[in-house]
């Protein structure tokens, strides 16, 4: 019988996973420390974090409000329902007189738009956001986009 010699098999060379695990732990710890430092304000980040406290808070913009008279709009509905609507227009203070001069046109545009809106659209809970955006756009067309900053709805009641 011939004896065959078996050579011991060389162990497969596995690279150690220890450096990978160590790197992963360091990465997680570094990310957590960075988050904590930014969250606690220890590191300035962005335009709001590096505010100079000696100057105090920023001044409010120079704005004015133009009040619109409350409107009662009869809706095209067999039940003869009405919408009571009141709003104010936010404008740069320099344009307040110009927008007040155009107030009758603004009321006319808003009245015409609200009369044309379907009752189902008004009753929808999310409708006020869409309606406000549509009305703001119409007011900006009448007065000029640079003269009107926002439309603030004071009253929106369906009777």
mmCIF file of C-alpha atoms in Angstrom:
data_model
loop_
_atom_site.group_PDB
_atom_site.id
_atom_site.type_symbol
_atom_site.label_atom_id
_atom_site.label_comp_id
_atom_site.label_asym_id
_atom_site.label_seq_id
_atom_site.Cartn_x
_atom_site.Cartn_y
_atom_site.Cartn_z
ATOM 1 C CA UNK A 1 0.000 0.000 0.000
ATOM 2 C CA UNK A 2 1.250 3.245 -0.940
ATOM 3 C CA UNK A 3 0.883 5.820 1.571
ATOM 4 C CA UNK A 4 -0.099 9.160 0.269
ATOM 5 C CA UNK A 5 0.952 12.060 2.158
ATOM 6 C CA UNK A 6 -1.610 14.693 2.627
ATOM 7 C CA UNK A 7 -0.410 18.146 2.934
ATOM 8 C CA UNK A 8 -2.148 20.212 5.453
ATOM 9 C CA UNK A 9 -4.535 22.520 3.663
ATOM 10 C CA UNK A 10 -3.637 26.114 3.875
ATOM 11 C CA UNK A 11 -6.225 28.014 5.787
ATOM 12 C CA UNK A 12 -8.148 30.366 3.538
ATOM 13 C CA UNK A 13 -6.901 33.861 4.002
ATOM 14 C CA UNK A 14 -9.766 35.792 5.459
ATOM 15 C CA UNK A 15 -9.070 39.392 6.076
ATOM 16 C CA UNK A 16 -9.952 40.386 9.557
ATOM 17 C CA UNK A 17 -13.335 42.022 9.979
ATOM 18 C CA UNK A 18 -12.163 43.902 13.016
ATOM 19 C CA UNK A 19 -11.045 47.027 11.087
ATOM 20 C CA UNK A 20 -14.384 47.126 9.256
ATOM 21 C CA UNK A 21 -16.368 46.934 12.491
ATOM 22 C CA UNK A 22 -14.090 49.475 14.155
ATOM 23 C CA UNK A 23 -14.530 51.886 11.213
ATOM 24 C CA UNK A 24 -18.303 51.463 11.267
ATOM 25 C CA UNK A 25 -18.456 52.203 15.003
ATOM 26 C CA UNK A 26 -16.277 55.298 14.558
ATOM 27 C CA UNK A 27 -18.443 56.505 11.680
ATOM 28 C CA UNK A 28 -21.654 56.161 13.704
ATOM 29 C CA UNK A 29 -20.089 57.856 16.740
ATOM 30 C CA UNK A 30 -18.770 60.714 14.581
ATOM 31 C CA UNK A 31 -22.154 61.207 12.932
ATOM 32 C CA UNK A 32 -23.897 61.254 16.287
ATOM 33 C CA UNK A 33 -21.404 63.722 17.724
ATOM 34 C CA UNK A 34 -21.760 65.993 14.676
ATOM 35 C CA UNK A 35 -25.543 65.918 14.939
ATOM 36 C CA UNK A 36 -25.430 66.700 18.647
ATOM 37 C CA UNK A 37 -23.005 69.590 18.129
ATOM 38 C CA UNK A 38 -25.166 71.122 15.398
ATOM 39 C CA UNK A 39 -28.414 70.520 17.258
ATOM 40 C CA UNK A 40 -27.119 72.093 20.458
ATOM 41 C CA UNK A 41 -25.689 75.051 18.555
ATOM 42 C CA UNK A 42 -22.072 74.326 19.390
ATOM 43 C CA UNK A 43 -21.123 74.618 15.715
ATOM 44 C CA UNK A 44 -22.448 77.411 13.494
ATOM 45 C CA UNK A 45 -24.285 76.040 10.489
ATOM 46 C CA UNK A 46 -26.352 77.785 7.860
ATOM 47 C CA UNK A 47 -27.405 81.413 7.776
ATOM 48 C CA UNK A 48 -29.496 81.417 10.955
ATOM 49 C CA UNK A 49 -27.064 79.903 13.453
ATOM 50 C CA UNK A 50 -24.356 82.562 13.334
ATOM 51 C CA UNK A 51 -26.613 85.428 14.370
ATOM 52 C CA UNK A 52 -24.898 88.263 16.175
ATOM 53 C CA UNK A 53 -26.568 88.676 19.562
ATOM 54 C CA UNK A 54 -25.155 92.190 20.036
ATOM 55 C CA UNK A 55 -27.393 93.624 17.301
ATOM 56 C CA UNK A 56 -30.538 91.953 18.610
ATOM 57 C CA UNK A 57 -33.330 90.492 16.517
ATOM 58 C CA UNK A 58 -33.802 91.588 12.938
ATOM 59 C CA UNK A 59 -36.173 94.484 12.330
ATOM 60 C CA UNK A 60 -39.615 93.705 11.005
ATOM 61 C CA UNK A 61 -40.159 94.461 7.337
ATOM 62 C CA UNK A 62 -41.819 97.775 6.529
ATOM 63 C CA UNK A 63 -45.334 96.497 5.760
ATOM 64 C CA UNK A 64 -48.865 97.789 5.957
ATOM 65 C CA UNK A 65 -52.297 96.210 5.728
ATOM 66 C CA UNK A 66 -55.191 97.265 3.540
ATOM 67 C CA UNK A 67 -58.478 96.048 4.965
ATOM 68 C CA UNK A 68 -61.205 94.895 2.630
ATOM 69 C CA UNK A 69 -64.778 95.442 3.695
ATOM 70 C CA UNK A 70 -66.604 92.244 4.642
ATOM 71 C CA UNK A 71 -68.421 90.704 1.686
ATOM 72 C CA UNK A 72 -71.492 88.504 1.624
ATOM 73 C CA UNK A 73 -71.557 86.433 -1.542
ATOM 74 C CA UNK A 74 -74.632 84.511 -2.620
ATOM 75 C CA UNK A 75 -73.541 81.196 -4.009
ATOM 76 C CA UNK A 76 -75.081 79.485 -7.033
ATOM 77 C CA UNK A 77 -76.826 76.866 -4.927
ATOM 78 C CA UNK A 78 -80.486 75.766 -4.812
ATOM 79 C CA UNK A 79 -80.429 76.129 -1.025
ATOM 80 C CA UNK A 80 -79.508 79.837 -1.431
ATOM 81 C CA UNK A 81 -76.417 79.654 0.751
ATOM 82 C CA UNK A 82 -74.185 82.630 1.457
ATOM 83 C CA UNK A 83 -70.474 83.056 2.077
ATOM 84 C CA UNK A 84 -69.299 85.745 4.454
ATOM 85 C CA UNK A 85 -65.761 86.749 3.543
ATOM 86 C CA UNK A 86 -63.368 89.295 5.006
ATOM 87 C CA UNK A 87 -59.662 89.791 4.257
ATOM 88 C CA UNK A 88 -56.685 92.110 4.528
ATOM 89 C CA UNK A 89 -53.983 92.640 1.960
ATOM 90 C CA UNK A 90 -50.378 92.742 3.173
ATOM 91 C CA UNK A 91 -48.400 95.311 1.176
ATOM 92 C CA UNK A 92 -45.042 97.073 1.421
ATOM 93 C CA UNK A 93 -45.696 100.343 3.281
ATOM 94 C CA UNK A 94 -44.564 102.373 0.274
ATOM 95 C CA UNK A 95 -47.438 100.980 -1.823
ATOM 96 C CA UNK A 96 -50.244 101.214 0.741
ATOM 97 C CA UNK A 97 -51.900 104.260 -0.875
ATOM 98 C CA UNK A 98 -51.670 102.682 -4.343
ATOM 99 C CA UNK A 99 -53.392 99.507 -3.204
ATOM 100 C CA UNK A 100 -56.056 101.457 -1.269
ATOM 101 C CA UNK A 101 -56.808 103.330 -4.495
ATOM 102 C CA UNK A 102 -57.351 99.985 -6.272
ATOM 103 C CA UNK A 103 -59.534 98.521 -3.496
ATOM 104 C CA UNK A 104 -62.805 98.677 -5.530
ATOM 105 C CA UNK A 105 -61.186 96.651 -8.318
ATOM 106 C CA UNK A 106 -59.855 94.124 -5.800
ATOM 107 C CA UNK A 107 -63.308 93.691 -4.252
ATOM 108 C CA UNK A 108 -64.812 93.269 -7.723
ATOM 109 C CA UNK A 109 -62.288 90.590 -8.713
ATOM 110 C CA UNK A 110 -62.711 88.678 -5.441
ATOM 111 C CA UNK A 111 -66.501 88.917 -5.574
ATOM 112 C CA UNK A 112 -66.569 87.608 -9.151
ATOM 113 C CA UNK A 113 -64.194 84.760 -8.336
ATOM 114 C CA UNK A 114 -66.017 83.650 -5.182
ATOM 115 C CA UNK A 115 -69.400 83.698 -6.940
ATOM 116 C CA UNK A 116 -68.009 81.371 -9.623
ATOM 117 C CA UNK A 117 -66.547 78.841 -7.177
ATOM 118 C CA UNK A 118 -68.507 75.622 -6.848
ATOM 119 C CA UNK A 119 -70.086 74.955 -3.440
ATOM 120 C CA UNK A 120 -68.345 71.556 -3.197
ATOM 121 C CA UNK A 121 -64.987 73.308 -3.500
ATOM 122 C CA UNK A 122 -65.827 75.641 -0.620
ATOM 123 C CA UNK A 123 -67.040 72.839 1.640
ATOM 124 C CA UNK A 124 -63.820 70.840 1.170
ATOM 125 C CA UNK A 125 -61.631 71.202 4.315
ATOM 126 C CA UNK A 126 -58.503 71.773 2.234
ATOM 127 C CA UNK A 127 -60.213 74.278 -0.059
ATOM 128 C CA UNK A 128 -59.234 77.393 1.864
ATOM 129 C CA UNK A 129 -55.568 76.983 0.925
ATOM 130 C CA UNK A 130 -56.376 76.647 -2.779
ATOM 131 C CA UNK A 131 -58.928 79.462 -2.718
ATOM 132 C CA UNK A 132 -56.515 81.765 -0.897
ATOM 133 C CA UNK A 133 -53.793 81.111 -3.479
ATOM 134 C CA UNK A 134 -56.217 81.796 -6.337
ATOM 135 C CA UNK A 135 -57.470 85.004 -4.725
ATOM 136 C CA UNK A 136 -53.923 86.208 -3.961
ATOM 137 C CA UNK A 137 -52.942 85.680 -7.589
ATOM 138 C CA UNK A 138 -55.944 87.689 -8.782
ATOM 139 C CA UNK A 139 -55.189 90.524 -6.353
ATOM 140 C CA UNK A 140 -51.572 90.574 -7.540
ATOM 141 C CA UNK A 141 -52.737 90.839 -11.135
ATOM 142 C CA UNK A 142 -54.951 93.822 -10.285
ATOM 143 C CA UNK A 143 -52.475 95.665 -8.051
ATOM 144 C CA UNK A 144 -49.135 94.436 -9.349
ATOM 145 C CA UNK A 145 -47.159 91.465 -8.038
ATOM 146 C CA UNK A 146 -44.536 93.688 -6.415
ATOM 147 C CA UNK A 147 -47.194 95.681 -4.532
ATOM 148 C CA UNK A 148 -48.963 92.772 -2.814
ATOM 149 C CA UNK A 149 -47.120 90.445 -0.466
ATOM 150 C CA UNK A 150 -49.963 88.318 0.885
ATOM 151 C CA UNK A 151 -53.702 87.963 1.329
ATOM 152 C CA UNK A 152 -54.810 87.322 4.894
ATOM 153 C CA UNK A 153 -58.263 85.807 5.306
ATOM 154 C CA UNK A 154 -59.948 87.164 8.409
ATOM 155 C CA UNK A 155 -63.362 85.556 7.973
ATOM 156 C CA UNK A 156 -64.581 82.716 5.767
ATOM 157 C CA UNK A 157 -67.995 81.509 6.918
ATOM 158 C CA UNK A 158 -70.496 79.515 4.901
ATOM 159 C CA UNK A 159 -74.133 80.065 5.990
#
